[in-house]
Amino acid sequence: MKRFSALALATAVALVGNLGIARGDCSFDEISLQTAPGFTITIDKEYKVLEDTIAKVKYGLYCDSQPKGVDGVDKWFKVPVSSVGVRVPIASGFLEALGQRDALTAADSPGNLTNICLDASKIKSLDTDEQANVDVVFSSDAASDGDKSVRLPTDDSLSPLQKAEWIKFVAAFFNDEKSSDSLFSSIADAYNCHWSNLQNVAQQPHAYWVQYSDNGKPSYNIIDSSYQKSLLAGAGATNDTSKALDDSSDLSKFQNAIKDADFVIDQTNLTEYGKRATEWYGKFGYSDPQNSGVSFLLSRNIWRTDKYTSKSGVSNFPEFGYVRPDLVLQDIISVLEPTYDSGHTRRWMLWLGGTNEDTVVIDADNYDCKSPWISSVTKCTARSDFTGGDTDTSESSEKADDSDKDNGGSGSSGRTGKIVGGVIGAFVVVVLGIVGLHYFNRHRRNARIQALRQSDFGGEGINLHDARRFS
């Protein structure tokens, strides 16, 4: 009996110990931050403190009882949390990447979530009553939901990697920092690898990120925030963002500032689905784009980041794209330098220059809930041999994604357009020269025939057959 009791006690202790390790309730793992993302994590034996250094808010996280006598902490949360509300799409993306989708139980606008793996029937609207049923609310404002709100960055002042590293911040609420650290390291390695591979491009394309808005008066903007600038630079592109206008209402100056662009990426709020290309031309004042002489208009290289959408047309980019900057960078590279990786399938980059807007509804055909690509990173191979290419991107685009094809014309790059245009121009000059010489000789021949007819060669004019000798 004593032996059985001792064995039972040992088994119970081991079981409890194993449960504790499996749950990791009080296992506060120290991790490092790679990018100065705008937050810090400080670990203590009984709690950890997340400091949002941008908003200057400190969140204390504990696992048993709330510590006393800790100064400077603004809000306390018991972790791991089990129920989460979201007011910003990026929070849903972080939860999906961490394997915590089931924790999402409330949202500001449940119908705007694009993650097909979420159980929509379990997600409530995050109204005042529902706030009481969640442990934390991830929002753009640390004060949106009182003591339950936690801020996540939503603007583009952070670089792509800085923004993505906030996955570690979210993971801390689940005591899952190690998993997030491993995933982010893989994402950062891939991003930096592709970035390095594109830094030897011989003919760097010119690309601009632009936006039109109208808050009482039209505003035309070249976006030079850290997020956009980093992605364009990482794809081997260059531009003169010093031309960003002091007076954004001056359309003529805006058009002049981007006239050297080979590519334009737009993030204007366009609403005329199916006719957004025409809507874009109208908002930016291009009444006759094909006769403008502007490279990106002639090649119709206008792009957006809302190719993947929900069934209701909501863009997936703010939800998943911000979480995976390595895939966003590869998307942009596939547009600017299609020969770099012809096998890459674009997820978010949408060609607006075609006659058809071929958005793709995110579904089981392109997203596997059992093996989600948002948490799976393909290793990048370092290379120093890629110097770019001036191949016709319409062919490369077709290989990369059939939806970028257009029966009305080509989606070729501006650099390719310039070369092809030059060849065509030279050909036209040659043809016109030949035609001109033909008509000149014909005119000279007819004139000579007329003269011969009027001369006295035995009182008879010369016939046309004989006249050929004088032509």
Short mmCIF file of C-alpha atoms in Angstrom, two decimals:
data_model
loop_
_atom_site.label_atom_id
_atom_site.label_comp_id
_atom_site.label_asym_id
_atom_site.label_seq_id
_atom_site.Cartn_x
_atom_site.Cartn_y
_atom_site.Cartn_z
CA MET A 1 0.00 0.00 0.00
CA LYS A 2 2.82 2.39 0.89
CA ARG A 3 4.54 1.50 -2.36
CA PHE A 4 1.37 2.23 -4.33
CA SER A 5 0.84 5.55 -2.58
CA ALA A 6 4.41 6.61 -3.24
CA LEU A 7 4.12 5.61 -6.87
CA ALA A 8 0.82 7.43 -7.20
CA LEU A 9 2.27 10.54 -5.59
CA ALA A 10 5.32 10.46 -7.86
CA THR A 11 3.09 10.00 -10.89
CA ALA A 12 0.85 12.87 -9.84
CA VAL A 13 3.82 15.17 -9.28
CA ALA A 14 5.27 14.23 -12.64
CA LEU A 15 1.90 14.78 -14.35
CA VAL A 16 1.44 18.18 -12.76
CA GLY A 17 4.98 19.10 -13.67
CA ASN A 18 4.47 17.99 -17.25
CA LEU A 19 1.23 19.92 -17.49
CA GLY A 20 2.96 23.01 -16.22
CA ILE A 21 5.70 22.68 -18.82
CA ALA A 22 3.20 21.98 -21.60
CA ARG A 23 1.09 24.98 -20.68
CA GLY A 24 4.06 27.20 -20.03
CA ASP A 25 1.86 29.44 -17.83
CA CYS A 26 4.74 30.79 -15.78
CA SER A 27 7.54 30.22 -18.25
CA PHE A 28 8.71 33.70 -19.16
CA ASP A 29 11.29 33.22 -21.90
CA GLU A 30 13.76 35.96 -22.64
CA ILE A 31 14.12 36.81 -26.30
CA SER A 32 16.00 39.51 -28.16
CA LEU A 33 14.60 42.14 -30.50
CA GLN A 34 16.30 42.57 -33.88
CA THR A 35 14.93 45.77 -35.39
CA ALA A 36 14.20 48.36 -32.65
CA PRO A 37 10.46 47.88 -33.39
CA GLY A 38 9.14 50.38 -30.86
CA PHE A 39 8.59 48.13 -27.87
CA THR A 40 10.66 46.35 -25.22
CA ILE A 41 10.15 43.22 -23.09
CA THR A 42 11.50 43.07 -19.56
CA ILE A 43 11.36 39.75 -17.68
CA ASP A 44 11.03 39.33 -13.91
CA LYS A 45 10.54 36.13 -11.93
CA GLU A 46 6.85 36.79 -11.35
CA TYR A 47 5.90 39.03 -14.26
CA LYS A 48 7.03 40.66 -17.48
CA VAL A 49 6.57 44.19 -18.70
CA LEU A 50 5.89 45.13 -22.32
CA GLU A 51 6.61 48.77 -22.97
CA ASP A 52 5.20 50.45 -26.06
CA THR A 53 7.94 53.05 -26.42
CA ILE A 54 6.06 54.82 -29.23
CA ALA A 55 2.82 55.40 -27.30
CA LYS A 56 4.64 55.39 -23.94
CA VAL A 57 2.42 52.75 -22.34
CA LYS A 58 3.55 49.86 -20.11
CA TYR A 59 1.66 46.58 -19.89
CA GLY A 60 2.32 44.15 -17.03
CA LEU A 61 1.76 40.42 -17.65
CA TYR A 62 1.57 37.86 -14.85
CA CYS A 63 0.46 34.25 -14.54
CA ASP A 64 -0.78 33.71 -10.97
CA SER A 65 -1.59 36.81 -8.96
CA GLN A 66 -1.03 40.43 -9.87
CA PRO A 67 2.25 41.67 -8.39
CA LYS A 68 2.10 44.48 -5.90
CA GLY A 69 4.39 47.41 -5.48
CA VAL A 70 5.44 47.55 -9.14
CA ASP A 71 5.68 51.14 -10.26
CA GLY A 72 5.03 52.54 -13.74
CA VAL A 73 2.80 49.79 -15.12
CA ASP A 74 -0.35 51.21 -16.75
CA LYS A 75 -2.33 47.99 -17.27
CA TRP A 76 -2.12 44.43 -16.00
CA PHE A 77 -3.10 41.22 -17.83
CA LYS A 78 -3.21 37.64 -16.63
CA VAL A 79 -1.54 35.36 -19.17
CA PRO A 80 -1.84 33.32 -21.19
CA VAL A 81 -4.99 35.00 -22.49
CA SER A 82 -7.66 32.76 -23.99
CA SER A 83 -10.07 35.23 -25.59
CA VAL A 84 -9.05 38.12 -27.82
CA GLY A 85 -10.83 41.00 -29.50
CA VAL A 86 -9.33 42.83 -32.49
CA ARG A 87 -9.93 46.30 -33.87
CA VAL A 88 -7.06 46.21 -36.37
CA PRO A 89 -6.56 43.60 -39.15
CA ILE A 90 -2.87 43.02 -38.38
CA ALA A 91 -3.84 41.52 -35.01
CA SER A 92 -5.81 38.78 -36.76
CA GLY A 93 -2.81 38.06 -38.97
CA PHE A 94 -0.49 37.77 -35.99
CA LEU A 95 -2.90 35.38 -34.26
CA GLU A 96 -3.08 33.23 -37.41
CA ALA A 97 0.71 33.09 -37.74
CA LEU A 98 1.04 32.13 -34.06
CA GLY A 99 -1.53 29.33 -34.39
CA GLN A 100 -3.90 31.18 -32.07
CA ARG A 101 -6.81 31.79 -34.47
CA ASP A 102 -9.28 30.12 -32.10
CA ALA A 103 -8.54 32.76 -29.47
CA LEU A 104 -10.11 35.43 -31.68
CA THR A 105 -13.68 35.71 -30.40
CA ALA A 106 -14.64 39.33 -31.11
CA ALA A 107 -13.84 41.95 -33.73
CA ASP A 108 -14.68 45.55 -34.49
CA SER A 109 -16.04 44.49 -37.91
CA PRO A 110 -16.18 40.68 -38.13
CA GLY A 111 -17.33 40.86 -41.75
CA ASN A 112 -14.10 42.62 -42.75
CA LEU A 113 -11.84 39.79 -41.59
CA THR A 114 -10.41 37.89 -44.56
CA ASN A 115 -8.96 34.84 -42.79
CA ILE A 116 -11.03 31.95 -44.11
CA CYS A 117 -9.91 29.70 -41.25
CA LEU A 118 -11.79 31.69 -38.63
CA ASP A 119 -15.07 30.29 -37.35
CA ALA A 120 -17.30 33.23 -38.22
CA SER A 121 -20.14 31.90 -36.07
CA LYS A 122 -18.00 32.31 -32.94
CA ILE A 123 -16.79 35.85 -33.62
CA LYS A 124 -18.97 38.50 -32.07
CA SER A 125 -19.09 42.19 -32.78
CA LEU A 126 -16.81 44.05 -30.40
CA ASP A 127 -19.41 46.31 -28.90
CA THR A 128 -19.47 47.52 -25.30
CA ASP A 129 -21.13 44.36 -23.98
CA GLU A 130 -18.70 42.03 -25.73
CA GLN A 131 -15.65 43.77 -24.23
CA ALA A 132 -16.44 42.09 -20.91
CA ASN A 133 -16.04 38.65 -22.52
CA VAL A 134 -12.49 39.05 -23.83
CA ASP A 135 -9.17 39.16 -22.00
CA VAL A 136 -7.52 41.73 -24.27
CA VAL A 137 -8.42 43.95 -27.21
CA PHE A 138 -5.72 44.73 -29.79
CA SER A 139 -6.42 48.18 -31.19
CA SER A 140 -4.79 51.18 -32.85
CA ASP A 141 -5.39 53.16 -29.66
CA ALA A 142 -4.20 52.13 -26.20
CA ALA A 143 -7.26 53.82 -24.71
CA SER A 144 -9.96 52.47 -27.03
CA ASP A 145 -11.27 49.81 -24.65
CA GLY A 146 -10.18 50.98 -21.24
CA ASP A 147 -8.01 48.58 -19.27
CA LYS A 148 -8.38 45.85 -21.91
CA SER A 149 -7.01 47.73 -24.91
CA VAL A 150 -3.46 47.21 -26.18
CA ARG A 151 -2.05 49.25 -29.04
CA LEU A 152 -0.55 47.78 -32.20
CA PRO A 153 1.09 49.95 -34.90
CA THR A 154 -1.10 50.65 -37.92
CA ASP A 155 0.72 53.45 -39.76
CA ASP A 156 3.68 53.05 -42.10
CA SER A 157 6.30 54.89 -40.08
CA LEU A 158 7.96 51.57 -39.20
CA SER A 159 9.95 49.55 -41.73
CA PRO A 160 8.44 46.24 -42.92
CA LEU A 161 10.57 44.18 -40.53
CA GLN A 162 10.00 46.52 -37.61
CA LYS A 163 6.26 46.22 -38.08
CA ALA A 164 6.40 42.44 -38.45
CA GLU A 165 8.46 42.03 -35.26
CA TRP A 166 5.41 43.09 -33.25
CA ILE A 167 4.40 39.44 -33.54
CA LYS A 168 6.64 38.93 -30.51
CA PHE A 169 4.66 41.57 -28.63
CA VAL A 170 1.40 39.73 -29.33
CA ALA A 171 2.98 36.34 -28.57
CA ALA A 172 3.90 37.56 -25.08
CA PHE A 173 0.19 37.51 -24.19
CA PHE A 174 0.23 33.76 -24.90
CA ASN A 175 3.64 33.11 -23.31
CA ASP A 176 4.76 32.00 -26.75
CA GLU A 177 7.72 34.29 -27.33
CA LYS A 178 10.04 31.47 -28.41
CA SER A 179 7.81 30.38 -31.29
CA SER A 180 7.36 33.95 -32.46
CA ASP A 181 11.09 34.58 -32.21
CA SER A 182 11.83 31.56 -34.40
CA LEU A 183 9.21 32.52 -37.01
CA PHE A 184 10.29 36.13 -37.17
CA SER A 185 13.96 35.16 -37.52
CA SER A 186 13.07 33.05 -40.56
CA ILE A 187 11.02 35.90 -42.04
CA ALA A 188 13.83 38.41 -41.45
CA ASP A 189 16.44 36.07 -42.93
CA ALA A 190 14.38 35.59 -46.10
CA TYR A 191 13.61 39.31 -46.40
CA ASN A 192 17.24 40.36 -45.96
CA CYS A 193 18.43 37.65 -48.35
CA HIS A 194 16.11 38.78 -51.18
CA TRP A 195 17.04 42.40 -50.43
CA SER A 196 20.76 41.62 -50.78
CA ASN A 197 20.19 39.63 -53.97
CA LEU A 198 18.62 42.67 -55.66
CA GLN A 199 21.36 45.18 -54.86
CA ASN A 200 23.44 44.48 -57.98
CA VAL A 201 20.78 45.42 -60.53
CA ALA A 202 22.53 47.26 -63.37
CA GLN A 203 19.54 49.27 -64.57
CA GLN A 204 17.59 50.19 -61.47
CA PRO A 205 13.92 50.81 -62.26
CA HIS A 206 12.28 54.03 -61.08
CA ALA A 207 9.25 53.35 -58.90
CA TYR A 208 6.97 55.50 -56.79
CA TRP A 209 4.30 54.76 -54.22
CA VAL A 210 1.44 57.24 -54.64
CA GLN A 211 -1.91 58.13 -53.14
CA TYR A 212 -4.80 60.45 -53.99
CA SER A 213 -7.14 61.73 -51.30
CA ASP A 214 -9.82 64.38 -51.11
CA ASN A 215 -10.63 65.90 -47.74
CA GLY A 216 -12.23 69.06 -49.00
CA LYS A 217 -9.66 69.53 -51.77
CA PRO A 218 -7.72 67.06 -53.94
CA SER A 219 -4.35 65.91 -52.62
CA TYR A 220 -1.68 64.13 -54.69
CA ASN A 221 1.04 62.44 -52.68
CA ILE A 222 4.30 60.61 -53.25
CA ILE A 223 4.51 58.32 -50.21
CA ASP A 224 7.99 58.24 -48.72
CA SER A 225 7.21 56.55 -45.40
CA SER A 226 9.70 54.04 -44.07
CA TYR A 227 7.51 51.06 -44.96
CA GLN A 228 7.14 51.90 -48.66
CA LYS A 229 10.68 53.22 -49.14
CA SER A 230 12.20 50.08 -47.63
CA LEU A 231 10.22 47.75 -49.89
CA LEU A 232 11.11 49.65 -53.07
CA ALA A 233 14.78 49.82 -52.11
CA GLY A 234 14.73 46.12 -51.26
CA ALA A 235 13.38 45.33 -54.72
CA GLY A 236 16.29 47.19 -56.32
CA ALA A 237 14.28 50.26 -57.27
CA THR A 238 15.23 53.89 -56.98
CA ASN A 239 13.33 57.17 -57.02
CA ASP A 240 13.68 60.81 -56.15
CA THR A 241 11.43 61.20 -53.15
CA SER A 242 12.83 64.69 -52.63
CA LYS A 243 10.27 65.60 -55.26
CA ALA A 244 7.54 64.91 -52.72
CA LEU A 245 5.56 68.11 -52.89
CA ASP A 246 5.16 70.74 -50.24
CA ASP A 247 1.86 71.66 -51.89
CA SER A 248 0.14 68.34 -52.50
CA SER A 249 -2.77 70.08 -54.22
CA ASP A 250 -0.68 70.99 -57.28
CA LEU A 251 -1.53 68.34 -59.87
CA SER A 252 0.90 69.61 -62.50
CA LYS A 253 3.86 69.46 -60.12
CA PHE A 254 2.85 65.98 -59.01
CA GLN A 255 2.69 64.69 -62.58
CA ASN A 256 6.06 66.25 -63.31
CA ALA A 257 7.57 64.67 -60.19
CA ILE A 258 6.67 61.11 -61.20
CA LYS A 259 7.09 61.37 -64.96
CA ASP A 260 10.39 59.43 -64.79
CA ALA A 261 8.66 56.41 -63.18
CA ASP A 262 8.83 52.97 -64.77
CA PHE A 263 6.37 51.67 -62.18
CA VAL A 264 3.79 53.22 -59.89
CA ILE A 265 2.27 51.47 -56.87
CA ASP A 266 -0.98 53.05 -55.77
CA GLN A 267 -2.81 52.94 -52.46
CA THR A 268 -5.68 55.29 -53.26
CA ASN A 269 -9.12 54.34 -51.99
CA LEU A 270 -10.66 53.37 -55.33
CA THR A 271 -14.28 52.26 -55.32
CA GLU A 272 -15.38 51.76 -58.93
CA TYR A 273 -14.61 48.03 -59.06
CA GLY A 274 -14.16 46.79 -62.59
CA LYS A 275 -13.32 50.33 -63.72
CA ARG A 276 -10.66 51.31 -61.22
CA ALA A 277 -8.03 51.90 -63.89
CA THR A 278 -10.24 54.56 -65.47
CA GLU A 279 -11.03 55.91 -62.01
CA TRP A 280 -7.29 56.16 -61.26
CA TYR A 281 -6.52 58.02 -64.50
CA GLY A 282 -9.32 60.45 -63.72
CA LYS A 283 -8.23 61.18 -60.16
CA PHE A 284 -4.63 61.80 -61.20
CA GLY A 285 -5.56 63.94 -64.19
CA TYR A 286 -4.42 61.71 -67.06
CA SER A 287 -7.06 62.28 -69.74
CA ASP A 288 -5.08 60.60 -72.55
CA PRO A 289 -2.56 58.26 -70.90
CA GLN A 290 -1.58 56.36 -74.05
CA ASN A 291 -0.50 59.58 -75.77
CA SER A 292 1.13 61.12 -72.70
CA GLY A 293 4.71 60.10 -73.49
CA VAL A 294 5.08 58.98 -69.85
CA SER A 295 6.79 55.60 -69.53
CA PHE A 296 4.68 53.97 -66.82
CA LEU A 297 1.47 55.12 -68.53
CA LEU A 298 2.53 53.78 -71.92
CA SER A 299 3.46 50.41 -70.39
CA ARG A 300 0.44 50.63 -68.07
CA ASN A 301 2.57 49.68 -65.07
CA ILE A 302 0.22 50.78 -62.32
CA TRP A 303 -0.03 48.33 -59.44
CA ARG A 304 -1.84 47.93 -56.13
CA THR A 305 -1.61 45.59 -53.13
CA ASP A 306 -5.20 44.36 -53.02
CA LYS A 307 -5.14 41.31 -55.27
CA TYR A 308 -6.07 38.84 -52.51
CA THR A 309 -9.51 39.71 -51.14
CA SER A 310 -12.38 38.21 -49.21
CA LYS A 311 -15.58 37.23 -51.01
CA SER A 312 -16.96 40.66 -50.17
CA GLY A 313 -13.93 42.40 -51.73
CA VAL A 314 -12.01 43.33 -48.56
CA SER A 315 -8.24 43.38 -49.14
CA ASN A 316 -6.25 40.69 -47.32
CA PHE A 317 -3.08 42.79 -47.34
CA PRO A 318 -3.56 44.65 -44.00
CA GLU A 319 -4.33 41.32 -42.31
CA PHE A 320 -1.65 39.01 -43.73
CA GLY A 321 0.69 41.22 -45.77
CA TYR A 322 2.07 43.20 -42.83
CA VAL A 323 2.86 39.91 -41.07
CA ARG A 324 4.94 38.57 -44.00
CA PRO A 325 7.17 41.34 -45.40
CA ASP A 326 9.37 38.74 -47.09
CA LEU A 327 6.45 37.66 -49.30
CA VAL A 328 5.46 41.28 -49.98
CA LEU A 329 9.03 42.01 -51.08
CA GLN A 330 9.00 38.98 -53.38
CA ASP A 331 5.72 40.20 -54.88
CA ILE A 332 7.23 43.60 -55.69
CA ILE A 333 10.41 42.02 -57.05
CA SER A 334 8.30 39.84 -59.36
CA VAL A 335 6.81 43.03 -60.82
CA LEU A 336 10.00 45.08 -61.13
CA GLU A 337 12.39 42.22 -61.96
CA PRO A 338 10.30 39.27 -63.23
CA THR A 339 13.33 37.21 -64.26
CA TYR A 340 14.59 37.00 -60.66
CA ASP A 341 12.16 34.21 -59.73
CA SER A 342 9.77 33.31 -62.52
CA GLY A 343 8.15 30.66 -60.32
CA HIS A 344 6.91 33.11 -57.69
CA THR A 345 3.13 33.41 -57.42
CA ARG A 346 1.96 36.88 -56.50
CA ARG A 347 -0.43 37.17 -53.60
CA TRP A 348 -1.08 40.88 -53.15
CA MET A 349 0.30 42.79 -56.15
CA LEU A 350 -2.55 43.56 -58.55
CA TRP A 351 -1.95 44.95 -62.03
CA LEU A 352 -4.31 47.88 -62.45
CA GLY A 353 -3.21 48.58 -66.01
CA GLY A 354 -5.22 45.80 -67.62
CA THR A 355 -8.74 45.91 -68.96
CA ASN A 356 -9.73 43.33 -66.34
CA GLU A 357 -9.20 43.63 -62.58
CA ASP A 358 -8.34 40.06 -61.72
CA THR A 359 -8.55 40.05 -57.95
CA VAL A 360 -8.33 36.63 -56.31
CA VAL A 361 -10.67 35.53 -53.54
CA ILE A 362 -8.65 33.91 -50.77
CA ASP A 363 -10.05 30.41 -50.33
CA ALA A 364 -9.09 26.77 -49.87
CA ASP A 365 -7.43 26.72 -53.30
CA ASN A 366 -4.78 29.21 -52.25
CA TYR A 367 -4.76 28.95 -48.44
CA ASP A 368 -4.63 25.69 -46.51
CA CYS A 369 -5.87 26.10 -42.94
CA LYS A 370 -4.08 22.90 -41.89
CA SER A 371 -0.77 24.05 -43.35
CA PRO A 372 -1.01 27.86 -43.61
CA TRP A 373 1.65 29.61 -45.65
CA ILE A 374 1.53 32.62 -43.34
CA SER A 375 3.57 30.64 -40.81
CA SER A 376 5.76 28.76 -43.28
CA VAL A 377 8.88 30.46 -44.63
CA THR A 378 10.76 29.28 -47.71
CA LYS A 379 14.50 29.68 -47.32
CA CYS A 380 16.12 32.16 -49.69
CA THR A 381 19.36 31.31 -51.46
CA ALA A 382 21.95 34.09 -51.46
CA ARG A 383 23.23 35.10 -54.88
CA SER A 384 25.38 37.88 -56.24
CA ASP A 385 24.97 37.16 -59.95
CA PHE A 386 21.58 38.78 -60.51
CA THR A 387 21.99 42.07 -62.34
CA GLY A 388 18.45 42.49 -63.60
CA GLY A 389 16.94 41.99 -67.01
CA ASP A 390 15.11 43.89 -69.71
CA THR A 391 12.89 41.05 -70.79
CA ASP A 392 9.25 41.58 -71.65
CA THR A 393 7.44 41.31 -68.36
CA SER A 394 4.16 40.52 -70.05
CA GLU A 395 5.53 37.04 -70.76
CA SER A 396 7.05 36.72 -67.29
CA SER A 397 3.86 37.97 -65.71
CA GLU A 398 1.92 35.36 -67.60
CA LYS A 399 4.18 32.65 -66.21
CA ALA A 400 3.98 34.05 -62.71
CA ASP A 401 0.25 34.62 -62.73
CA ASP A 402 -2.19 34.11 -65.57
CA SER A 403 -4.51 36.70 -64.06
CA ASP A 404 -2.14 39.49 -65.07
CA LYS A 405 -2.75 38.86 -68.78
CA ASP A 406 -4.72 41.38 -70.76
CA ASN A 407 -6.12 41.04 -74.26
CA GLY A 408 -5.90 44.76 -74.77
CA GLY A 409 -2.16 45.18 -74.46
CA SER A 410 1.03 44.34 -72.64
CA GLY A 411 2.02 44.81 -69.03
CA SER A 412 5.68 45.18 -69.95
CA SER A 413 8.07 47.24 -67.92
CA GLY A 414 8.85 50.85 -68.63
CA ARG A 415 12.48 50.04 -69.34
CA THR A 416 11.40 47.36 -71.81
CA GLY A 417 8.93 49.79 -73.32
CA LYS A 418 11.65 52.34 -73.94
CA ILE A 419 13.83 49.80 -75.73
CA VAL A 420 10.97 48.28 -77.70
CA GLY A 421 9.72 51.75 -78.50
CA GLY A 422 13.13 52.71 -79.80
CA VAL A 423 13.33 49.62 -82.01
CA ILE A 424 9.85 50.21 -83.36
CA GLY A 425 10.67 53.87 -83.94
CA ALA A 426 13.81 53.00 -85.89
CA PHE A 427 11.86 50.46 -87.95
CA VAL A 428 9.21 53.04 -88.75
CA VAL A 429 11.88 55.53 -89.86
CA VAL A 430 13.41 52.93 -92.19
CA VAL A 431 10.02 52.01 -93.66
CA LEU A 432 9.11 55.66 -94.16
CA GLY A 433 12.47 56.22 -95.84
CA ILE A 434 11.88 53.36 -98.26
CA VAL A 435 8.36 54.56 -99.02
CA GLY A 436 9.61 58.12 -99.46
CA LEU A 437 12.38 57.00 -101.84
CA HIS A 438 9.87 54.98 -103.82
CA TYR A 439 7.55 57.94 -104.28
CA PHE A 440 10.44 60.25 -105.07
CA ASN A 441 11.66 57.92 -107.82
CA ARG A 442 8.12 57.51 -109.08
CA HIS A 443 7.68 61.27 -109.23
CA ARG A 444 11.02 61.70 -110.99
CA ARG A 445 10.14 58.97 -113.49
CA ASN A 446 6.73 60.48 -114.27
CA ALA A 447 8.26 63.89 -114.71
CA ARG A 448 10.82 62.53 -117.12
CA ILE A 449 8.16 60.63 -119.05
CA GLN A 450 6.13 63.79 -119.36
CA ALA A 451 9.20 65.62 -120.65
CA LEU A 452 9.97 62.92 -123.16
CA ARG A 453 6.39 62.96 -124.39
CA GLN A 454 6.68 66.64 -125.03
CA SER A 455 10.02 66.40 -126.88
CA ASP A 456 10.63 65.74 -130.56
CA PHE A 457 11.82 62.16 -130.94
CA GLY A 458 10.77 61.61 -134.53
CA GLY A 459 7.58 63.50 -133.85
CA GLU A 460 6.38 60.70 -131.51
CA GLY A 461 6.28 60.42 -127.80
CA ILE A 462 8.05 57.53 -126.01
CA ASN A 463 5.78 54.77 -124.63
CA LEU A 464 5.72 53.74 -120.95
CA HIS A 465 7.53 50.49 -121.57
CA ASP A 466 10.50 52.28 -123.08
CA ALA A 467 10.33 55.01 -120.49
CA ARG A 468 11.56 52.57 -117.81
CA ARG A 469 15.06 52.94 -119.25
CA PHE A 470 15.11 56.53 -118.11
CA SER A 471 13.74 56.03 -114.65
#
